[in-house]
Amino acid sequence: MKKILMTLVISQVILMPFFSQESENQADTAQVQNEQVVPSVSAENVKSEKQLKKERLEQEKLEKKRQKEEKIRLQKEAKEKAREEARIKKEEERLKAEKKKKLEKAKKVKFNDVAYRSAVGSGDFENALFMLESVKKPDIALELDRGMLLHFLGEYLMASEKMESTTTAIDDAFTKSIMASFASATLNENISSYTGNIYEYLLVDAFNALNYYNMGDVESALSRVNRVGDKQREYAAKYGEIALRDDSSAKDEKDVADSLSKMNARVNPDEFLPPKPTEKNLYKTSPFADYLQIVLAAQNGSYVDDFIVRELKTVAPQVSCESADLKGNKGRVEVLALTGSIAQRHSIPGVDSEGRPIINSIDFDPKKIAINPNQGLYINTYIPFGGFPVFLKYDWPVFDRNSIQSNVTVSNITLISKDGVRSEIPVLLEDFDMDCENDVAVKARKAARRSITRSTITKITAYLSSYAIVEAAKSRSELAAALAEVASIPALNAIDLKEIADVRQCVAFPSKAYCAGFTCEPGVYQVEVKYSDGRIDRIDNVVVKKGKPVLVESMGCRAVPVDEGK
């Protein structure tokens, strides 16, 4: 045991220096390694910090540059904003001054029917609007005129507000007036409130749709034009047959015959009656409204009624319905052009073509008639009254195509883009003059019968009463009879003064509507509308989108300089 212990001690003593040296060597190696590694890491860190510092400096430099540029941009925007605000303020002041000037001018302008109709007919809508401002209690016709004039002048918001209120007034009064007028054989239309003609009753919604469209509200525009079809179908169902009915009764005819027989009058008023209206004269559909309904529905992404498409193809086959079914990625530009001022109805002319009064049935020759407003047909009864014949005045509305104020048409419509120019010859969409003519044809015979019945009975009754007074005065003296005769004449003349045809209508409707269309690629276009009187209306920045039509309205009924652009 002792030997083993001794051996271990001797071994430890011998090996100790060796292990110590090895440990020292390992420690030295580790130290060297540590000394070598630490300097290497520090160099990379130094390099990285320099790079980061450089990048930071560059970023700070870029940021300062950006801030400087942003400051310059903001200063530039501020200057531009200030200039724009100054321009807007100056424009507002100009418009305010112009409005004040217009109001002052409007106060001086008094309404005169002849001057007003002339201003509308010549396209001087601003002056016509001034005249309307002086009317304290305008009827529906003048209110509708105001809405149309505002539309033509581009005042779409005010125009829509006026047409909305007018539509309500017409809707409330129209059906009542139809039944009342059909029920009375002696109703004097002039003493009743004006309720609108059938085409006005319907088309006010179509024109109001254009107001909303031009304000960017396609959905409201479509809602307004949809009303037209509903009202049209209601009118046709309820009043179409009544409108064609001949307003005569056995009692009225007997009363007229009895009155004439009391005078021993050799005249038959029925020979002056206008012809009976036919189905062709009824206002059954509006191509103008149908066209708008198709285009607006397609643009709004709404359902396009197949019935409306078929109806438009039937009544106006020349008009394209391509907007109802656009193919592929194409869009379409639909151009609507309005021209002229609607023709006006007149009283039955009381003079022949040479200006001579028509005073008996022998002189009545329709071929010799010339329009002369505010005159009626005076019929000689051949019964002397104080040595003078007694006249019966009859009056009713008539339409003469020679009275159409404007023959301006649309010559050509051009679509211009960077890729080229395309032109189309426009087609007639709706003739509003013809609408007026047909409306007169439906009403004229009824109005004539009323006038004949009313005037014959009233005038002869008054005459016989006056005659009895004169005869009674003769028993006293010739002077008394002469004075009685003179005194009776104003009363008899007053009856004639009240016998005036109802020629009221909206005079600010256009004469005609034309249209043309271009199926094209999406993009921005310019439209040129050329009129037969030399005017060119340019509409810029017409944006066409894929799969939808866009509507462009050109107002050739305005008095504008030649080659005016928008």
Coordinates of C-alpha atoms in Angstrom, one line a residue:
M1 CA 0.0 0.0 0.0
K2 CA 2.8 2.3 0.9
K3 CA 4.4 1.5 -2.3
I4 CA 1.3 2.5 -4.3
L5 CA 0.9 5.8 -2.5
M6 CA 4.5 6.5 -3.0
T7 CA 4.2 5.8 -6.7
L8 CA 1.2 8.2 -7.0
V9 CA 3.0 11.0 -5.2
I10 CA 6.1 10.6 -7.4
S11 CA 3.9 10.6 -10.5
Q12 CA 2.1 13.8 -9.5
V13 CA 5.4 15.5 -8.8
I14 CA 6.8 14.4 -12.1
L15 CA 3.7 15.3 -14.2
M16 CA 2.8 18.6 -12.4
P17 CA 5.2 20.8 -14.4
F18 CA 3.9 19.3 -17.6
F19 CA 0.2 20.0 -16.9
S20 CA 1.1 23.5 -15.6
Q21 CA 2.9 24.3 -18.8
E22 CA 0.0 22.9 -20.9
S23 CA -2.5 25.0 -19.0
E24 CA -0.3 28.0 -19.5
N25 CA 0.0 27.3 -23.2
Q26 CA -3.8 26.8 -23.5
A27 CA -4.4 30.1 -21.6
D28 CA -1.8 31.9 -23.8
T29 CA -3.4 30.5 -26.9
A30 CA -6.9 31.6 -25.8
Q31 CA -5.5 35.0 -24.9
V32 CA -3.9 35.3 -28.4
Q33 CA -7.1 34.2 -30.0
N34 CA -9.1 36.7 -27.9
E35 CA -6.7 39.5 -28.8
Q36 CA -6.9 38.5 -32.5
V37 CA -10.8 38.3 -32.5
V38 CA -11.6 41.5 -30.6
P39 CA -9.6 43.8 -32.9
S40 CA -11.4 42.2 -36.0
V41 CA -15.0 42.8 -34.6
S42 CA -14.1 46.4 -33.6
A43 CA -13.0 47.2 -37.2
E44 CA -16.3 46.0 -38.7
N45 CA -18.2 48.0 -36.1
V46 CA -16.3 51.1 -37.0
K47 CA -16.9 50.6 -40.6
S48 CA -20.6 50.0 -40.0
E49 CA -21.0 53.1 -37.9
K50 CA -19.3 55.2 -40.6
Q51 CA -21.6 53.8 -43.2
L52 CA -24.6 54.5 -41.0
K53 CA -23.5 58.0 -40.3
K54 CA -23.0 58.6 -44.0
E55 CA -26.4 57.2 -44.7
R56 CA -27.9 59.3 -42.0
L57 CA -26.3 62.4 -43.4
E58 CA -27.6 61.6 -46.8
Q59 CA -31.1 61.0 -45.5
E60 CA -31.0 64.2 -43.5
K61 CA -29.8 66.0 -46.7
L62 CA -32.6 64.4 -48.7
E63 CA -35.1 65.2 -46.0
K64 CA -34.0 68.9 -45.9
K65 CA -34.3 69.0 -49.7
R66 CA -37.8 67.4 -49.5
Q67 CA -38.9 69.8 -46.8
K68 CA -37.6 72.7 -48.9
E69 CA -39.4 71.4 -51.9
E70 CA -42.5 70.8 -49.9
K71 CA -42.3 74.3 -48.5
I72 CA -41.9 75.7 -52.0
R73 CA -44.8 73.6 -53.2
L74 CA -47.0 74.7 -50.3
Q75 CA -46.0 78.4 -50.9
K76 CA -46.9 77.9 -54.6
E77 CA -50.2 76.3 -53.7
A78 CA -51.0 79.0 -51.3
K79 CA -50.2 81.7 -53.9
E80 CA -52.4 79.8 -56.5
K81 CA -55.1 79.4 -53.9
A82 CA -54.9 83.1 -53.1
R83 CA -55.1 83.9 -56.8
E84 CA -58.0 81.5 -57.2
E85 CA -59.8 82.9 -54.2
A86 CA -59.2 86.4 -55.6
R87 CA -60.5 85.3 -59.0
I88 CA -63.6 83.7 -57.4
K89 CA -64.2 86.8 -55.3
K90 CA -63.8 89.0 -58.3
E91 CA -66.1 86.8 -60.3
E92 CA -68.7 86.7 -57.5
E93 CA -68.5 90.5 -57.3
R94 CA -68.9 90.7 -61.1
L95 CA -71.9 88.3 -61.0
K96 CA -73.4 90.2 -58.1
A97 CA -73.0 93.5 -59.9
E98 CA -74.4 91.9 -63.1
K99 CA -77.3 90.4 -61.1
K100 CA -78.0 93.7 -59.5
K101 CA -77.9 95.4 -62.9
K102 CA -80.2 92.7 -64.3
L103 CA -82.6 93.2 -61.4
E104 CA -82.6 96.9 -62.0
K105 CA -83.2 96.3 -65.7
A106 CA -85.9 93.7 -64.9
K107 CA -87.8 96.3 -62.7
K108 CA -87.9 98.6 -65.7
V109 CA -89.1 95.9 -68.1
K110 CA -92.8 95.5 -68.2
F111 CA -94.6 92.4 -69.6
N112 CA -96.0 92.9 -73.0
D113 CA -97.4 89.8 -74.7
V114 CA -96.4 90.7 -78.2
A115 CA -92.9 91.8 -77.2
Y116 CA -92.5 88.7 -74.9
R117 CA -93.5 86.3 -77.7
S118 CA -91.1 88.1 -80.0
A119 CA -88.2 87.8 -77.6
V120 CA -88.8 84.1 -77.1
G121 CA -89.1 83.5 -80.8
S122 CA -85.8 85.2 -81.5
G123 CA -84.0 83.3 -78.8
D124 CA -83.6 86.4 -76.5
F125 CA -84.4 84.3 -73.4
E126 CA -82.7 86.7 -70.9
N127 CA -84.9 89.6 -71.9
A128 CA -88.0 87.4 -72.0
L129 CA -87.2 86.2 -68.5
F130 CA -86.9 89.9 -67.4
M131 CA -90.5 90.5 -68.7
L132 CA -91.8 87.5 -66.7
E133 CA -90.3 89.0 -63.5
S134 CA -92.9 91.8 -63.7
V135 CA -95.9 89.5 -63.8
K136 CA -97.3 89.3 -60.3
K137 CA -99.6 86.3 -60.7
P138 CA -98.3 84.2 -63.6
D139 CA -100.5 81.3 -64.8
I140 CA -99.2 77.8 -65.4
A141 CA -98.2 78.7 -69.0
L142 CA -95.9 81.5 -67.9
E143 CA -94.5 79.5 -65.0
L144 CA -93.7 76.7 -67.4
D145 CA -92.1 79.3 -69.7
R146 CA -90.0 80.5 -66.9
G147 CA -88.7 76.9 -66.2
M148 CA -87.9 76.4 -69.9
L149 CA -86.1 79.8 -70.2
L150 CA -84.0 79.0 -67.1
H151 CA -83.1 75.7 -68.6
F152 CA -82.0 77.2 -71.9
L153 CA -79.9 79.8 -70.0
G154 CA -78.1 77.0 -68.1
E155 CA -79.7 77.7 -64.7
Y156 CA -80.6 74.0 -64.2
L157 CA -81.2 74.1 -60.4
M158 CA -83.6 77.0 -60.6
A159 CA -85.2 75.5 -63.7
S160 CA -85.7 72.1 -62.0
E161 CA -87.3 73.8 -58.9
K162 CA -89.7 75.8 -61.1
M163 CA -90.6 72.7 -63.2
E164 CA -91.2 70.6 -60.1
S165 CA -93.7 73.2 -58.8
T166 CA -95.3 73.6 -62.2
T167 CA -95.6 69.8 -62.7
T168 CA -97.5 69.6 -59.4
A169 CA -99.8 72.5 -60.4
I170 CA -100.5 70.9 -63.9
D171 CA -101.1 67.4 -62.4
D172 CA -103.6 68.8 -59.9
A173 CA -105.5 70.9 -62.5
F174 CA -105.2 68.9 -65.8
T175 CA -107.6 66.0 -65.2
K176 CA -110.2 68.2 -63.4
S177 CA -110.1 70.7 -66.3
I178 CA -110.6 68.0 -69.0
M179 CA -113.7 66.6 -67.3
A180 CA -115.1 70.1 -66.6
S181 CA -114.5 71.3 -70.2
F182 CA -116.0 68.2 -71.7
A183 CA -119.0 68.4 -69.5
S184 CA -119.9 72.0 -70.4
A185 CA -121.0 72.9 -73.9
T186 CA -120.9 76.7 -73.2
L187 CA -117.7 76.9 -71.0
N188 CA -115.6 79.9 -71.9
E189 CA -112.1 78.5 -71.5
N190 CA -110.5 82.0 -71.1
I191 CA -112.3 82.6 -67.8
S192 CA -111.0 79.4 -66.2
S193 CA -107.4 78.8 -64.9
Y194 CA -105.0 77.6 -67.5
T195 CA -104.1 74.0 -66.9
G196 CA -101.7 73.2 -69.8
N197 CA -102.0 71.4 -73.1
I198 CA -101.6 67.7 -73.2
Y199 CA -98.0 67.7 -74.6
E200 CA -97.0 70.3 -72.0
Y201 CA -98.6 68.2 -69.3
L202 CA -96.4 65.3 -70.4
L203 CA -93.2 66.9 -71.6
V204 CA -92.6 69.1 -68.6
D205 CA -91.2 66.0 -66.9
A206 CA -89.0 65.1 -69.9
F207 CA -87.4 68.6 -69.9
N208 CA -87.0 68.5 -66.2
A209 CA -85.1 65.2 -66.6
L210 CA -82.6 67.2 -68.6
N211 CA -82.2 69.7 -65.8
Y212 CA -81.3 66.9 -63.4
Y213 CA -79.0 65.2 -65.9
N214 CA -77.1 68.4 -66.5
M215 CA -76.6 68.7 -62.8
G216 CA -75.1 65.2 -62.7
D217 CA -78.0 63.4 -61.1
V218 CA -78.8 60.7 -63.6
E219 CA -81.0 58.7 -61.2
S220 CA -83.4 61.6 -60.6
A221 CA -83.4 62.4 -64.3
L222 CA -84.5 58.9 -65.1
S223 CA -87.2 59.1 -62.4
R224 CA -88.7 62.2 -64.0
V225 CA -88.7 60.9 -67.5
N226 CA -90.3 57.7 -66.4
R227 CA -93.3 59.7 -65.3
V228 CA -94.1 60.6 -68.9
G229 CA -95.1 57.1 -69.9
D230 CA -97.2 56.6 -66.8
K231 CA -99.1 59.8 -67.4
Q232 CA -99.4 59.2 -71.1
R233 CA -101.0 55.8 -70.6
E234 CA -103.4 57.2 -68.0
Y235 CA -104.4 60.0 -70.4
A236 CA -105.0 57.6 -73.3
A237 CA -107.1 55.2 -71.1
K238 CA -109.2 57.9 -69.4
Y239 CA -109.5 60.8 -71.9
G240 CA -108.5 59.6 -75.4
E241 CA -112.1 58.6 -76.4
I242 CA -113.6 61.7 -74.7
A243 CA -111.2 64.0 -76.6
L244 CA -112.4 62.7 -79.9
R245 CA -116.1 62.9 -79.0
D246 CA -118.1 65.7 -80.8
D247 CA -119.4 68.1 -78.2
S248 CA -122.9 68.6 -79.4
S249 CA -126.3 67.9 -77.9
A250 CA -129.8 68.0 -79.3
K251 CA -130.7 70.7 -76.8
D252 CA -127.8 73.0 -77.7
E253 CA -128.5 72.6 -81.4
K254 CA -132.2 73.4 -80.8
D255 CA -131.4 76.4 -78.7
V256 CA -129.2 77.8 -81.4
A257 CA -131.7 77.1 -84.1
D258 CA -134.5 78.7 -82.1
S259 CA -132.4 81.8 -81.4
L260 CA -131.6 82.2 -85.1
S261 CA -135.2 81.7 -86.1
K262 CA -136.4 84.5 -83.8
M263 CA -134.2 86.8 -85.9
N264 CA -135.2 85.1 -89.1
A265 CA -131.4 84.8 -89.7
R266 CA -130.2 83.3 -92.9
V267 CA -127.0 81.7 -91.6
N268 CA -126.0 78.2 -90.6
P269 CA -123.1 78.4 -88.1
D270 CA -122.3 74.7 -88.5
E271 CA -120.8 75.3 -91.9
F272 CA -117.9 77.1 -90.1
L273 CA -117.1 74.2 -87.8
P274 CA -113.5 72.8 -88.1
P275 CA -113.1 69.1 -89.1
K276 CA -113.6 66.4 -86.5
P277 CA -110.3 65.2 -84.9
T278 CA -109.1 61.7 -85.5
E279 CA -106.9 59.1 -83.7
K280 CA -103.9 60.6 -85.5
N281 CA -104.4 63.9 -83.7
L282 CA -104.2 62.3 -80.2
Y283 CA -100.8 62.7 -78.4
K284 CA -100.3 59.0 -77.7
T285 CA -96.5 58.9 -77.3
S286 CA -93.5 61.1 -77.2
P287 CA -90.4 59.9 -79.1
F288 CA -88.4 62.6 -77.3
A289 CA -89.3 61.1 -73.9
D290 CA -88.8 57.5 -75.1
Y291 CA -85.4 58.4 -76.4
L292 CA -84.4 60.1 -73.1
Q293 CA -85.7 57.1 -71.1
I294 CA -83.6 54.6 -73.1
V295 CA -80.4 56.7 -72.9
L296 CA -80.7 57.6 -69.2
A297 CA -81.6 54.0 -68.2
A298 CA -78.6 52.6 -70.0
Q299 CA -76.3 55.2 -68.5
N300 CA -77.6 54.6 -65.0
G301 CA -77.2 50.9 -65.4
S302 CA -80.9 50.4 -65.0
Y303 CA -83.2 48.0 -66.9
V304 CA -84.1 49.3 -70.4
D305 CA -87.7 48.6 -71.0
D306 CA -88.2 46.6 -74.2
F307 CA -91.6 48.1 -74.6
I308 CA -90.1 51.6 -74.8
V309 CA -87.6 50.5 -77.3
R310 CA -90.2 48.9 -79.5
E311 CA -92.4 52.0 -79.2
L312 CA -89.6 54.3 -80.3
K313 CA -88.8 52.1 -83.2
T314 CA -92.5 52.2 -84.2
V315 CA -93.1 56.0 -84.0
A316 CA -89.6 57.1 -85.0
P317 CA -87.9 54.3 -86.9
Q318 CA -85.2 56.7 -88.1
V319 CA -83.9 57.0 -84.5
S320 CA -81.2 54.5 -83.4
C321 CA -81.8 52.5 -80.1
E322 CA -78.2 51.2 -80.0
S323 CA -77.7 52.7 -76.5
A324 CA -80.1 50.1 -75.2
D325 CA -77.7 47.2 -76.0
L326 CA -74.1 48.3 -76.3
K327 CA -71.7 45.4 -77.2
G328 CA -68.2 44.7 -75.9
N329 CA -66.1 47.4 -74.5
K330 CA -67.6 50.2 -76.5
G331 CA -69.4 53.3 -75.3
R332 CA -71.6 55.7 -77.1
V333 CA -72.2 59.5 -77.5
E334 CA -75.8 60.5 -77.9
V335 CA -76.3 64.1 -79.1
L336 CA -79.6 65.9 -78.6
A337 CA -80.1 69.2 -80.4
L338 CA -83.1 71.5 -79.8
T339 CA -84.0 74.2 -82.4
G340 CA -86.3 77.1 -82.8
S341 CA -89.4 78.2 -80.8
I342 CA -92.6 76.3 -81.0
A343 CA -95.4 77.6 -83.3
Q344 CA -98.2 79.5 -81.7
R345 CA -101.9 79.0 -82.0
H346 CA -104.2 82.0 -82.9
S347 CA -107.7 83.1 -82.9
I348 CA -109.7 82.3 -86.0
P349 CA -108.8 85.0 -88.5
G350 CA -111.4 87.6 -89.0
V351 CA -109.9 89.0 -92.3
D352 CA -109.2 87.6 -95.7
S353 CA -105.8 87.6 -97.4
E354 CA -106.3 91.2 -98.4
G355 CA -107.1 92.3 -94.9
R356 CA -110.9 92.8 -95.5
P357 CA -113.2 91.8 -92.6
I358 CA -115.2 88.6 -93.2
I359 CA -118.7 89.6 -92.2
N360 CA -121.0 86.9 -93.7
S361 CA -121.0 83.3 -94.7
I362 CA -120.8 84.1 -98.4
D363 CA -117.4 85.7 -97.9
F364 CA -116.0 82.8 -95.9
D365 CA -113.3 81.1 -97.9
P366 CA -110.6 79.2 -95.9
K367 CA -108.2 79.5 -98.8
K368 CA -108.3 83.3 -98.4
I369 CA -107.7 83.3 -94.7
A370 CA -104.6 85.0 -93.3
I371 CA -103.6 84.9 -89.6
N372 CA -104.5 88.0 -87.7
P373 CA -104.4 87.4 -83.9
N374 CA -107.1 88.7 -81.6
Q375 CA -109.9 88.8 -84.2
G376 CA -112.8 86.5 -84.6
L377 CA -115.3 85.6 -87.3
Y378 CA -118.1 88.1 -87.6
I379 CA -121.3 86.6 -89.2
N380 CA -123.9 89.0 -90.7
T381 CA -127.4 87.9 -89.6
Y382 CA -129.0 90.3 -92.2
I383 CA -131.3 91.6 -89.5
P384 CA -131.3 95.4 -89.3
F385 CA -131.0 97.1 -86.0
G386 CA -131.4 100.8 -86.2
G387 CA -130.4 100.6 -89.9
F388 CA -127.3 98.4 -89.1
P389 CA -126.9 94.6 -89.3
V390 CA -126.3 92.6 -86.1
F391 CA -123.2 90.5 -86.1
L392 CA -122.5 87.3 -84.3
K393 CA -118.9 86.8 -83.3
Y394 CA -117.5 83.3 -83.2
D395 CA -113.9 82.5 -82.2
W396 CA -111.8 79.4 -81.6
P397 CA -108.1 78.5 -81.8
V398 CA -106.5 77.7 -85.2
F399 CA -103.0 76.6 -86.3
D400 CA -101.3 77.8 -89.4
R401 CA -97.9 76.2 -90.3
N402 CA -97.0 79.4 -92.0
S403 CA -96.9 80.9 -88.5
I404 CA -93.9 78.7 -87.5
Q405 CA -91.3 81.1 -86.4
S406 CA -88.1 79.2 -87.1
N407 CA -87.0 76.9 -89.9
V408 CA -83.6 76.3 -88.4
T409 CA -82.5 72.7 -88.6
V410 CA -79.3 70.8 -87.6
S411 CA -77.0 70.3 -90.6
N412 CA -74.4 68.1 -89.2
I413 CA -73.0 66.6 -85.9
T414 CA -69.3 65.8 -85.6
L415 CA -67.4 63.7 -83.0
I416 CA -63.8 64.7 -82.7
S417 CA -61.0 62.8 -80.9
K418 CA -57.2 62.4 -81.2
D419 CA -57.8 59.4 -83.4
G420 CA -59.9 61.3 -86.0
V421 CA -63.2 62.9 -86.9
R422 CA -66.6 61.2 -87.5
S423 CA -69.8 62.9 -88.8
E424 CA -73.5 62.1 -88.8
I425 CA -76.5 63.7 -90.4
P426 CA -79.0 64.0 -87.5
V427 CA -82.5 62.7 -87.7
L428 CA -85.7 64.4 -86.5
L429 CA -86.7 63.0 -83.1
E430 CA -89.9 65.0 -82.4
D431 CA -91.7 67.9 -84.1
F432 CA -93.1 70.0 -81.2
D433 CA -94.9 72.2 -83.8
M434 CA -96.8 69.2 -85.0
D435 CA -97.7 68.4 -81.3
C436 CA -99.2 71.9 -81.0
E437 CA -101.0 71.5 -84.4
N438 CA -102.6 68.2 -83.3
D439 CA -103.6 69.7 -79.9
V440 CA -105.4 72.5 -81.7
A441 CA -107.1 70.0 -84.0
V442 CA -108.4 68.0 -81.0
K443 CA -109.7 71.2 -79.3
A444 CA -110.9 73.4 -82.2
R445 CA -114.2 71.8 -83.1
K446 CA -115.3 71.6 -79.4
A447 CA -114.2 75.2 -78.9
A448 CA -116.1 76.3 -82.1
R449 CA -119.3 74.6 -81.0
R450 CA -119.1 76.3 -77.6
S451 CA -118.4 79.6 -79.2
I452 CA -121.4 79.2 -81.6
T453 CA -123.7 78.1 -78.9
R454 CA -122.6 80.7 -76.4
S455 CA -122.4 83.7 -78.7
T456 CA -125.6 83.0 -80.7
I457 CA -127.8 82.5 -77.7
T458 CA -126.3 85.4 -75.6
K459 CA -126.1 87.9 -78.4
I460 CA -129.5 87.3 -79.8
T461 CA -131.1 87.3 -76.4
A462 CA -129.4 90.6 -75.6
Y463 CA -130.4 92.0 -79.0
L464 CA -134.1 91.1 -78.6
S465 CA -134.1 92.7 -75.1
S466 CA -132.5 95.9 -76.5
Y467 CA -134.9 95.9 -79.4
A468 CA -137.9 95.7 -77.1
I469 CA -136.5 98.6 -75.1
V470 CA -136.0 100.7 -78.3
E471 CA -139.5 99.9 -79.5
A472 CA -141.0 100.9 -76.2
A473 CA -139.1 104.2 -76.3
K474 CA -140.5 104.9 -79.7
S475 CA -144.0 105.4 -78.1
R476 CA -142.6 108.3 -76.2
S477 CA -140.5 110.0 -78.9
E478 CA -138.0 109.3 -81.7
L479 CA -135.3 111.0 -79.5
A480 CA -136.0 108.5 -76.7
A481 CA -135.8 105.6 -79.1
A482 CA -132.5 106.9 -80.6
L483 CA -131.0 107.3 -77.1
A484 CA -132.1 103.8 -76.1
E485 CA -130.6 102.4 -79.2
V486 CA -127.3 104.2 -78.6
A487 CA -127.3 103.0 -75.0
S488 CA -127.8 99.3 -76.0
I489 CA -124.8 99.2 -78.4
P490 CA -122.0 99.0 -75.7
A491 CA -123.8 96.1 -74.0
L492 CA -124.0 94.2 -77.3
N493 CA -120.3 95.0 -78.1
A494 CA -119.3 93.8 -74.7
I495 CA -120.6 90.3 -75.6
D496 CA -118.3 90.2 -78.6
L497 CA -115.3 91.4 -76.5
K498 CA -115.7 88.4 -74.2
E499 CA -115.8 86.0 -77.2
I500 CA -112.1 85.3 -77.6
A501 CA -110.5 82.0 -78.4
D502 CA -108.3 80.4 -75.8
V503 CA -104.9 80.5 -77.4
R504 CA -102.9 80.2 -74.2
Q505 CA -99.8 77.9 -74.4
C506 CA -96.2 77.6 -73.3
V507 CA -94.3 79.6 -76.0
A508 CA -90.8 78.7 -74.7
F509 CA -90.9 75.1 -75.9
P510 CA -88.5 74.4 -78.8
S511 CA -89.7 73.9 -82.3
K512 CA -88.0 70.5 -82.9
A513 CA -85.6 68.0 -81.4
Y514 CA -82.9 66.2 -83.5
C515 CA -80.5 63.5 -82.4
A516 CA -77.5 61.5 -83.6
G517 CA -75.3 58.9 -82.0
F518 CA -71.7 57.6 -82.2
T519 CA -70.6 54.2 -80.8
C520 CA -66.9 54.6 -79.9
E521 CA -64.0 53.6 -77.7
P522 CA -63.9 54.9 -74.1
G523 CA -62.1 58.2 -74.0
V524 CA -62.5 62.0 -74.1
Y525 CA -64.2 63.6 -77.1
Q526 CA -65.3 67.0 -78.5
V527 CA -68.8 67.4 -80.1
E528 CA -69.6 69.9 -82.8
V529 CA -73.2 70.7 -83.7
K530 CA -73.7 72.7 -86.9
Y531 CA -77.0 74.5 -87.5
S532 CA -78.5 75.5 -90.8
D533 CA -78.2 79.2 -89.9
G534 CA -74.4 78.9 -89.6
R535 CA -74.0 78.5 -85.9
I536 CA -71.6 75.9 -84.5
D537 CA -72.1 74.7 -80.9
R538 CA -68.9 73.1 -79.5
I539 CA -69.1 70.8 -76.4
D540 CA -65.7 69.9 -75.0
N541 CA -64.6 67.1 -72.6
V542 CA -67.3 64.6 -73.4
V543 CA -66.1 61.5 -71.3
V544 CA -67.2 58.1 -72.7
K545 CA -67.1 55.1 -70.4
K546 CA -67.1 51.4 -71.3
G547 CA -70.6 49.9 -71.9
K548 CA -72.5 53.1 -71.3
P549 CA -73.9 56.0 -73.3
V550 CA -73.3 59.7 -72.5
L551 CA -75.9 62.3 -73.4
V552 CA -74.9 65.7 -74.8
E553 CA -77.5 68.5 -75.1
S554 CA -77.1 71.3 -77.6
M555 CA -79.5 74.3 -77.5
G556 CA -79.8 75.7 -81.0
C557 CA -82.9 77.6 -79.9
R558 CA -80.8 80.2 -78.0
A559 CA -79.6 83.4 -79.6
V560 CA -75.9 82.8 -79.5
P561 CA -73.0 84.1 -81.6
V562 CA -71.8 82.0 -84.5
D563 CA -69.1 79.4 -83.6
E564 CA -69.7 79.6 -79.9
G565 CA -68.0 76.9 -77.9
K566 CA -68.7 75.6 -74.4

